[in-house]
Amino acid sequence: MSYTPHTERDRTEMLRTIGVETLEDLFASVPPKFRLEAPLNLPEPMDELTLVRHLEEVAGLNKSTSDWSCFLGAGIYDHFVPAIVDALASRGEFATAYTPYQPELSQGMLQAMYEFQTLICMLTGMEMANASMYDAATAMAEAALMLVEVSGRRRVAVSRAVHPHYRQVVRTYLTASDVEYVEIPCDEGVTDNIRLKDATETPAACLVIQQPNFLGCVEDVDAMQRMCESSGARTVVCADPVSLALLTPPGKYGVDVVVGEGQPLGSPLSFGGPLLGFFAFKSEFLRKFPGRIVGRTRDTQGRRGFTMTLRTREQDIRREKATSNICTNEALLALSAAIHLAALGPSGMRSVAELSLQKAHYAARHFSEVPGVRMLFSKPFFKEFALRLDTRRSVHDVCRYLADHHILAGYPLDTAYPEWPNTLLVCVTEKRSKAEIDDYAHCLRAAMEGTK
C-alpha cells in the first residue's frame, strides 16, 4: 500500500528515514535546469461529474472516419470491420492475448493462432506462416536478415517503390548487421527492371518488393522472380492482404517469403497503430524464420490439441545464438485478423477487393477530369493511385481545402519522393460511397479553381 504524507512533519520524517534532510537534497542528482521553480499551472480539481463532462467535450474535438470521408491510405487503410470481430476478440478470455506457453491452460488461444497461420498460408499461397509479428516493416526487415544468413551474401536490394517507412526500417536493420543496402529506382510507378537486373547480377541475398507497391501500381512479380532465380537471389514480397483476393498469390510465383501489414484484416485505423505483421515462407526456412509456430497434435488419449511446435528458444535465453531477437507477437490483432478472414470467407474477401478496385478506378477517372489534375502513372493499380496537380495550386493547400470540407484527401507524395512534387496518393476502399467520391471530385475542382 502506498502512503502519501499529509503534513510537513510526515514529509520530514520520511526524508530523514531515507537519509536526506530536505526535498532539495532528495533531487540533488537532477540538474537545476530540469527542476521546476514554481508549481505547475494546473486547473482546479473537478468533481467526477464535471470531469466526465470535460473529457466528453475534449473527446468531441476528435473526428473519425465516421465523421469525415477518408481517402488516405499509404500503408494503413479504412476497410470495413464486421461487428463479429470486436464481439469475439474483446471477450474476457482474450483480454490479455499472447502466444501462450502452457498448452494445458491455453487451448483456445493456441487454436486461434493455428487458424491464423493457416489462413495466412491460404491467402499468400505459401507453405508456412508464423504466429504474427509486430508490423509489416519489421517483418520485412526480419525476412531480409533471414535470407542474408541463409545465402551467406551480404547485400540486399530493395525497390524504391516499397513503403518509405519500411525501407527505413530495413536500412536500419542492415546497417546494424553490416549488410549492404541497395535501392533500386522505380520508373513510371514500378520497379525499374533494367536497374533490377544490374543490382541482382552482383550477388545479392534477396530482392524486396511490394505488391501492389506504395505508389499503388501493380508490379510484375513473375518477371522479377525469374530474374532473381537466374542470379541466385531470393525474393521477399510485401503484399496487401486484401489485394490477394484478386491478384495471384505471391507463393504461386515461387517467391521465398511473403510479408505484409495485417491491419486491413479486422483492425481499425486507431491513429496509426497498433499494427500486425504477417510472415509466410517456404518450408526450407523452417529452422531460420523469426518468431514461433503453433502446431496441431494429439494428446496421450488421442484428442486433438494445439501446442507451441517451433520457437527458437535462444531468443529468450541465448540471444547471441538467436535467429531473431523478436520474441513476441501481436496475438490479439492476429486473433482479430483470423476472425475477420473466417467471417468474410473467400467470397467476402473477393467482394471487398472487387469493390475497392472498381471504386478506385471510378474515382481516378473523375478526379483526373478536373482541369489541372491528371494521373501520375499509367500502370495498372488496385485501390491507390497518384495524381499530379499543376502549379496553380499547391497539393498541401488542396489537402487543407478538402479538410475544411471534411475530406481526408490523401498523402502528398513529395513527403517521401521529392522527385514528384505536387502529387497526391489517393486511396479508395470499399467503404467509400459514390456520393463521397463525387463530393471529393467537386471539392477538388473548386480547390483547383480557387473558389469556395
Coordinates of C-alpha atoms in Angstrom, one line a residue:
M1 CA 0.0 0.0 0.0
S2 CA 1.3 3.4 -0.9
Y3 CA 1.4 6.3 1.6
T4 CA 1.2 10.0 0.9
P5 CA 2.4 12.3 3.6
H6 CA -0.2 14.9 4.5
T7 CA 1.8 17.1 6.9
E8 CA 5.2 18.7 6.9
R9 CA 6.2 16.6 9.9
D10 CA 5.3 13.4 7.9
R11 CA 7.4 14.6 5.0
T12 CA 10.4 15.5 7.2
E13 CA 10.3 12.1 8.9
M14 CA 10.2 10.3 5.6
L15 CA 13.1 12.3 4.2
R16 CA 15.2 11.5 7.3
T17 CA 14.3 7.8 7.0
I18 CA 15.9 7.6 3.6
G19 CA 18.9 9.7 4.7
V20 CA 18.3 13.2 3.4
E21 CA 17.4 16.4 5.2
T22 CA 15.4 18.4 2.6
L23 CA 13.4 17.8 -0.6
E24 CA 16.1 19.6 -2.5
D25 CA 18.7 17.1 -1.2
L26 CA 16.5 14.3 -2.5
F27 CA 16.6 15.7 -6.0
A28 CA 20.2 16.8 -5.9
S29 CA 21.1 14.4 -8.8
V30 CA 18.7 16.2 -11.1
P31 CA 20.4 19.2 -12.8
P32 CA 18.8 22.5 -11.7
K33 CA 17.8 23.4 -15.3
F34 CA 15.5 20.4 -15.3
R35 CA 13.7 21.2 -12.0
L36 CA 10.5 23.2 -11.6
E37 CA 11.0 26.6 -10.0
A38 CA 7.3 27.0 -9.4
P39 CA 4.2 24.7 -9.2
L40 CA 2.7 23.6 -12.5
N41 CA -0.1 25.9 -13.7
L42 CA -2.9 23.3 -13.4
P43 CA -6.6 23.9 -13.3
E44 CA -8.6 23.5 -10.1
P45 CA -9.7 19.9 -9.2
M46 CA -13.0 18.8 -10.6
D47 CA -15.7 16.5 -9.1
E48 CA -16.4 13.3 -11.0
L49 CA -19.4 14.6 -12.9
T50 CA -17.7 17.8 -14.0
L51 CA -14.6 15.8 -15.1
V52 CA -16.6 13.4 -17.2
R53 CA -18.3 16.3 -19.0
H54 CA -15.0 17.9 -19.6
L55 CA -13.5 14.8 -21.0
E56 CA -16.5 14.3 -23.3
E57 CA -16.0 17.8 -24.6
V58 CA -12.3 17.2 -25.3
A59 CA -13.1 13.8 -26.9
G60 CA -15.7 15.5 -29.1
L61 CA -12.9 17.5 -30.7
N62 CA -11.6 14.3 -32.3
K63 CA -13.0 13.4 -35.7
S64 CA -13.1 9.9 -37.0
T65 CA -13.7 8.3 -40.4
S66 CA -17.3 8.1 -39.3
D67 CA -17.4 11.9 -39.5
W68 CA -15.0 12.6 -42.4
S69 CA -14.5 10.8 -45.8
C70 CA -11.2 9.1 -45.7
F71 CA -9.2 8.8 -49.0
L72 CA -5.9 8.5 -47.1
G73 CA -4.1 5.1 -47.3
A74 CA -0.3 4.9 -47.6
G75 CA 0.0 1.8 -45.6
I76 CA -3.0 1.9 -43.2
Y77 CA -6.4 1.5 -44.6
D78 CA -10.0 2.3 -43.7
H79 CA -11.7 -1.1 -44.5
F80 CA -15.0 -2.3 -43.0
V81 CA -14.7 -4.4 -39.8
P82 CA -17.6 -6.7 -39.2
A83 CA -19.2 -6.4 -35.7
I84 CA -18.4 -10.0 -35.0
V85 CA -14.6 -9.2 -34.9
D86 CA -14.8 -7.0 -31.9
A87 CA -17.6 -9.0 -30.3
L88 CA -15.3 -12.1 -30.2
A89 CA -11.9 -10.5 -29.8
S90 CA -13.0 -8.4 -26.8
R91 CA -14.2 -11.4 -24.8
G92 CA -12.5 -11.8 -21.4
E93 CA -10.7 -14.9 -22.4
F94 CA -8.7 -12.9 -25.0
A95 CA -8.3 -9.7 -23.0
T96 CA -4.6 -10.4 -22.3
A97 CA -4.0 -12.3 -25.5
Y98 CA -0.4 -13.6 -26.1
T99 CA 1.2 -16.5 -27.7
P100 CA 0.9 -18.9 -24.7
Y101 CA 3.5 -21.3 -23.3
Q102 CA 1.3 -23.6 -21.3
P103 CA -0.9 -25.6 -23.7
E104 CA -2.9 -27.3 -21.0
L105 CA -4.2 -23.8 -20.0
S106 CA -4.4 -22.1 -23.4
Q107 CA -6.0 -24.4 -26.0
G108 CA -8.4 -21.6 -27.2
M109 CA -5.7 -19.1 -27.9
L110 CA -3.3 -21.7 -29.4
Q111 CA -6.1 -22.8 -31.7
A112 CA -6.8 -19.2 -32.8
M113 CA -3.1 -18.7 -33.6
Y114 CA -3.0 -22.0 -35.5
E115 CA -6.1 -20.9 -37.5
F116 CA -4.4 -17.5 -38.2
Q117 CA -1.3 -19.2 -39.6
T118 CA -3.5 -21.5 -41.8
L119 CA -5.5 -18.6 -43.2
I120 CA -2.3 -16.6 -44.0
C121 CA -0.9 -19.6 -45.8
M122 CA -4.1 -19.9 -47.8
L123 CA -4.1 -16.1 -48.6
T124 CA -0.5 -15.9 -49.7
G125 CA -0.1 -19.3 -51.3
M126 CA 2.9 -20.1 -49.1
E127 CA 3.8 -23.3 -47.2
M128 CA 4.2 -22.0 -43.7
A129 CA 3.4 -18.9 -41.6
N130 CA 4.4 -17.8 -38.1
A131 CA 2.1 -16.6 -35.3
S132 CA 2.4 -13.0 -36.4
M133 CA 4.9 -10.1 -35.9
Y134 CA 4.9 -6.5 -34.8
D135 CA 4.1 -4.9 -38.2
A136 CA 5.0 -5.1 -41.9
A137 CA 8.2 -3.1 -41.6
T138 CA 9.8 -5.4 -39.0
A139 CA 8.5 -8.5 -40.8
M140 CA 10.2 -7.2 -44.0
A141 CA 13.5 -6.5 -42.2
E142 CA 13.5 -9.9 -40.5
A143 CA 12.9 -11.6 -43.8
A144 CA 15.9 -9.8 -45.3
L145 CA 18.1 -10.7 -42.4
M146 CA 17.0 -14.4 -42.6
L147 CA 17.8 -14.6 -46.3
V148 CA 21.2 -12.9 -45.7
E149 CA 22.0 -15.7 -43.2
V150 CA 20.7 -18.5 -45.5
S151 CA 22.6 -17.3 -48.6
G152 CA 25.8 -16.0 -47.0
R153 CA 25.6 -12.9 -49.2
R154 CA 25.9 -9.5 -47.5
R155 CA 23.8 -7.5 -49.9
V156 CA 20.1 -6.7 -50.0
A157 CA 18.3 -5.0 -52.9
V158 CA 15.1 -3.0 -52.1
S159 CA 12.8 -1.4 -54.6
R160 CA 12.3 2.4 -54.1
A161 CA 8.6 1.6 -54.8
V162 CA 8.4 -0.1 -51.3
H163 CA 6.8 1.9 -48.5
P164 CA 9.4 4.6 -47.4
H165 CA 8.9 3.7 -43.7
Y166 CA 9.5 0.0 -44.4
R167 CA 12.6 0.9 -46.3
Q168 CA 13.9 3.0 -43.5
V169 CA 13.4 0.1 -41.0
V170 CA 15.2 -2.4 -43.4
R171 CA 18.1 0.1 -43.8
T172 CA 18.4 0.4 -40.0
Y173 CA 18.4 -3.4 -39.5
L174 CA 21.0 -3.9 -42.3
T175 CA 23.3 -1.1 -41.2
A176 CA 23.4 -2.6 -37.7
S177 CA 24.2 -6.0 -39.2
D178 CA 26.9 -4.7 -41.5
V179 CA 24.9 -5.7 -44.6
E180 CA 25.0 -3.5 -47.8
Y181 CA 21.6 -1.9 -48.6
V182 CA 21.0 -1.2 -52.3
E183 CA 18.0 0.8 -53.5
I184 CA 16.5 0.1 -57.0
P185 CA 14.9 3.1 -58.7
C186 CA 11.3 3.0 -59.8
D187 CA 10.3 4.0 -63.3
E188 CA 6.8 5.0 -64.3
G189 CA 5.5 3.9 -60.9
V190 CA 7.0 0.4 -60.8
T191 CA 10.4 -1.1 -60.1
D192 CA 12.9 -0.4 -62.9
N193 CA 13.7 -3.9 -64.3
I194 CA 16.9 -2.8 -66.1
R195 CA 18.3 -1.4 -62.8
L196 CA 17.0 -4.5 -61.0
K197 CA 18.9 -6.8 -63.4
D198 CA 22.1 -4.8 -62.7
A199 CA 21.5 -5.0 -58.9
T200 CA 20.9 -8.7 -58.8
E201 CA 23.7 -9.7 -61.1
T202 CA 26.1 -8.5 -58.4
P203 CA 25.5 -11.3 -55.8
A204 CA 22.6 -10.2 -53.6
A205 CA 20.9 -12.2 -50.8
C206 CA 17.5 -11.1 -51.8
L207 CA 15.2 -8.6 -53.6
V208 CA 12.5 -6.9 -51.6
I209 CA 9.4 -5.6 -53.5
Q210 CA 5.9 -4.6 -52.6
Q211 CA 2.7 -5.7 -54.4
P212 CA 0.8 -3.5 -55.1
N213 CA 3.6 -1.1 -54.4
F214 CA 3.5 2.0 -52.2
L215 CA 2.6 4.1 -55.3
G216 CA -0.5 2.0 -55.9
C217 CA 0.8 0.3 -59.0
V218 CA 0.8 -3.5 -59.7
E219 CA 4.3 -5.0 -60.1
D220 CA 5.3 -7.8 -62.5
V221 CA 6.2 -10.2 -59.7
D222 CA 6.6 -13.1 -62.1
A223 CA 9.2 -11.4 -64.3
M224 CA 11.2 -10.2 -61.2
Q225 CA 11.1 -13.6 -59.6
R226 CA 12.5 -15.2 -62.8
M227 CA 15.2 -12.5 -62.9
C228 CA 16.2 -13.3 -59.3
E229 CA 16.2 -17.0 -59.8
S230 CA 18.8 -16.6 -62.7
S231 CA 21.2 -14.8 -60.3
G232 CA 20.5 -16.9 -57.2
A233 CA 18.9 -14.1 -55.3
R234 CA 15.9 -14.8 -53.1
T235 CA 12.7 -12.8 -53.1
V236 CA 10.6 -11.1 -50.4
V237 CA 7.2 -9.7 -51.4
C238 CA 5.3 -7.4 -49.1
A239 CA 1.7 -7.9 -50.1
D240 CA -1.6 -6.1 -49.4
P241 CA -3.7 -8.9 -47.9
V242 CA -6.9 -7.5 -49.4
S243 CA -5.4 -7.5 -52.9
L244 CA -4.6 -11.2 -52.6
A245 CA -8.3 -12.0 -53.0
L246 CA -7.9 -10.8 -56.7
L247 CA -4.2 -10.9 -57.6
T248 CA -2.2 -14.1 -58.0
P249 CA -0.8 -15.0 -54.6
P250 CA 3.0 -14.5 -54.5
G251 CA 3.5 -18.1 -53.5
K252 CA 2.3 -19.2 -56.9
Y253 CA 5.3 -17.4 -58.5
G254 CA 7.7 -19.3 -56.3
V255 CA 8.8 -16.4 -54.1
D256 CA 10.6 -17.2 -50.9
V257 CA 9.0 -15.0 -48.3
V258 CA 5.7 -13.1 -48.2
V259 CA 5.2 -10.4 -45.5
G260 CA 2.7 -7.7 -45.1
E261 CA 0.6 -5.5 -42.9
G262 CA -2.5 -7.2 -41.4
Q263 CA -4.2 -4.1 -40.2
P264 CA -6.7 -4.2 -43.1
L265 CA -7.9 -7.5 -41.7
G266 CA -10.2 -6.6 -38.8
S267 CA -8.3 -3.7 -37.2
P268 CA -9.3 0.0 -37.2
L269 CA -7.1 2.9 -38.1
S270 CA -6.6 3.8 -34.4
F271 CA -4.4 6.8 -35.0
G272 CA -1.8 4.6 -36.8
G273 CA -1.5 1.6 -34.6
P274 CA -1.1 -0.9 -33.1
L275 CA -0.3 -2.9 -36.3
L276 CA 0.1 -6.6 -37.2
G277 CA 2.8 -8.1 -39.3
F278 CA 2.3 -11.4 -41.1
F279 CA 5.2 -13.6 -42.2
A280 CA 4.8 -16.6 -44.6
F281 CA 7.7 -18.6 -46.0
K282 CA 8.9 -21.7 -47.8
S283 CA 9.3 -24.8 -45.5
E284 CA 13.0 -24.9 -46.3
F285 CA 13.4 -22.0 -43.8
L286 CA 11.7 -23.9 -41.0
R287 CA 14.8 -23.6 -38.7
K288 CA 15.6 -20.0 -39.7
F289 CA 12.4 -18.0 -39.5
P290 CA 11.8 -15.4 -36.8
G291 CA 9.1 -15.8 -34.1
R292 CA 7.2 -19.0 -33.4
I293 CA 4.8 -21.5 -34.9
V294 CA 1.7 -23.1 -33.2
G295 CA 1.1 -26.7 -34.4
R296 CA -1.7 -29.3 -34.1
T297 CA -1.1 -32.5 -32.3
R298 CA -2.8 -35.2 -30.3
D299 CA -2.5 -35.9 -26.6
T300 CA -2.0 -39.3 -24.9
Q301 CA -5.7 -40.0 -25.2
G302 CA -5.8 -39.3 -28.9
R303 CA -7.6 -36.0 -28.5
R304 CA -6.8 -33.1 -30.9
G305 CA -4.7 -30.4 -29.3
F306 CA -2.5 -27.4 -30.1
T307 CA 0.9 -26.5 -28.8
M308 CA 3.9 -24.4 -29.5
T309 CA 5.6 -26.5 -32.1
L310 CA 8.6 -24.4 -33.1
R311 CA 10.1 -21.4 -31.3
T312 CA 13.7 -20.5 -31.3
R313 CA 14.4 -20.8 -27.6
E314 CA 17.7 -18.9 -27.9
Q315 CA 15.6 -15.8 -28.5
D316 CA 14.8 -15.8 -24.8
I317 CA 17.9 -17.3 -23.1
R318 CA 20.8 -17.3 -25.5
R319 CA 20.3 -14.2 -27.5
E320 CA 23.8 -14.3 -29.2
K321 CA 22.7 -17.5 -31.0
A322 CA 19.2 -16.4 -31.9
T323 CA 17.9 -16.4 -35.5
S324 CA 16.0 -13.3 -34.4
N325 CA 15.5 -11.2 -31.3
I326 CA 11.8 -10.7 -31.9
C327 CA 10.4 -12.8 -29.2
T328 CA 6.7 -11.7 -29.1
N329 CA 3.9 -11.1 -31.5
E330 CA 0.6 -9.2 -31.9
A331 CA -1.6 -12.0 -30.8
L332 CA -4.8 -10.0 -30.2
L333 CA -4.7 -8.4 -33.6
A334 CA -3.8 -11.7 -35.2
L335 CA -6.9 -13.1 -33.5
S336 CA -9.0 -10.3 -35.0
A337 CA -7.5 -11.0 -38.4
A338 CA -8.4 -14.7 -38.1
I339 CA -12.0 -13.8 -37.1
H340 CA -12.2 -11.3 -39.9
L341 CA -11.0 -13.7 -42.6
A342 CA -13.2 -16.5 -41.3
A343 CA -16.2 -14.3 -41.2
L344 CA -15.8 -12.9 -44.7
G345 CA -14.5 -16.1 -46.3
P346 CA -13.1 -16.3 -49.9
S347 CA -16.2 -14.8 -51.5
G348 CA -16.5 -11.9 -48.9
M349 CA -12.8 -11.1 -49.3
R350 CA -13.2 -11.1 -53.1
S351 CA -16.2 -8.7 -52.8
V352 CA -14.1 -6.3 -50.7
A353 CA -11.3 -6.4 -53.2
E354 CA -13.6 -6.0 -56.2
L355 CA -15.4 -3.1 -54.7
S356 CA -12.1 -1.4 -53.8
L357 CA -10.8 -1.9 -57.3
Q358 CA -14.0 -0.7 -59.0
K359 CA -14.5 2.4 -56.8
A360 CA -10.8 3.4 -57.1
H361 CA -11.0 3.3 -60.9
Y362 CA -14.2 5.3 -60.9
A363 CA -12.6 7.9 -58.6
A364 CA -9.4 8.0 -60.7
R365 CA -11.4 8.7 -63.9
H366 CA -13.4 11.5 -62.3
F367 CA -10.6 13.2 -60.4
S368 CA -8.3 13.2 -63.5
E369 CA -11.1 15.0 -65.4
V370 CA -10.7 18.1 -63.1
P371 CA -8.7 20.8 -65.0
G372 CA -5.1 20.9 -63.8
V373 CA -5.3 17.3 -62.4
R374 CA -4.0 14.2 -64.2
M375 CA -2.9 10.6 -63.3
L376 CA 0.8 10.5 -62.5
F377 CA 1.3 6.9 -63.8
S378 CA -0.4 4.8 -66.4
K379 CA 0.4 1.4 -64.9
P380 CA -2.4 -0.9 -63.6
F381 CA -3.4 -0.1 -60.0
F382 CA -5.6 -1.7 -57.3
K383 CA -7.0 0.7 -54.8
E384 CA -4.5 3.5 -54.7
F385 CA -3.4 5.9 -57.4
A386 CA -1.3 9.0 -57.7
L387 CA -2.5 12.4 -59.0
R388 CA -0.3 15.2 -60.4
L389 CA -1.6 18.7 -59.8
D390 CA -0.4 21.6 -62.0
T391 CA 1.3 24.5 -60.3
R392 CA -1.8 26.7 -60.0
R393 CA -2.4 25.2 -56.5
S394 CA -0.1 23.5 -54.0
V395 CA -1.0 20.0 -53.1
H396 CA -0.8 20.9 -49.5
D397 CA -3.2 23.8 -50.0
V398 CA -5.6 21.4 -51.8
C399 CA -5.4 19.0 -48.9
R400 CA -6.2 21.7 -46.4
Y401 CA -9.1 22.9 -48.6
L402 CA -10.6 19.4 -48.7
A403 CA -10.0 19.0 -45.0
D404 CA -12.2 22.1 -44.4
H405 CA -14.9 20.1 -46.2
H406 CA -14.4 17.1 -44.0
I407 CA -12.4 15.1 -46.6
L408 CA -9.0 13.5 -45.9
A409 CA -7.6 14.0 -49.5
G410 CA -4.7 11.6 -49.4
Y411 CA -0.9 11.5 -48.9
P412 CA 1.3 14.2 -50.5
L413 CA 4.0 12.1 -52.3
D414 CA 6.7 14.8 -52.1
T415 CA 7.0 14.0 -48.4
A416 CA 8.8 10.8 -49.4
Y417 CA 9.5 11.3 -53.1
P418 CA 10.9 14.8 -53.8
E419 CA 11.2 13.9 -57.4
W420 CA 7.4 14.0 -57.7
P421 CA 6.4 17.4 -56.4
N422 CA 2.8 18.5 -56.2
T423 CA 1.5 14.9 -56.3
L424 CA -1.1 13.2 -54.2
L425 CA -1.5 9.4 -53.4
V426 CA -5.3 8.7 -53.1
C427 CA -6.8 5.5 -51.6
V428 CA -10.4 4.3 -52.2
T429 CA -11.6 1.3 -50.3
E430 CA -15.0 -0.5 -50.4
K431 CA -16.3 1.9 -47.7
R432 CA -16.3 5.0 -49.9
S433 CA -19.6 5.6 -51.5
K434 CA -20.3 7.1 -54.9
A435 CA -21.6 10.3 -53.1
E436 CA -18.3 10.6 -51.2
I437 CA -16.3 10.2 -54.4
D438 CA -18.4 12.7 -56.3
D439 CA -18.1 15.2 -53.4
Y440 CA -14.3 14.8 -53.5
A441 CA -14.3 15.5 -57.2
H442 CA -16.5 18.6 -56.7
C443 CA -14.3 19.9 -53.9
L444 CA -11.1 19.1 -55.9
R445 CA -12.4 21.1 -58.8
A446 CA -13.3 24.0 -56.6
A447 CA -9.8 23.9 -54.9
M448 CA -8.0 23.9 -58.2
E449 CA -10.1 26.9 -59.4
G450 CA -9.6 28.7 -56.2
T451 CA -13.3 29.1 -55.5
K452 CA -15.2 28.5 -52.3

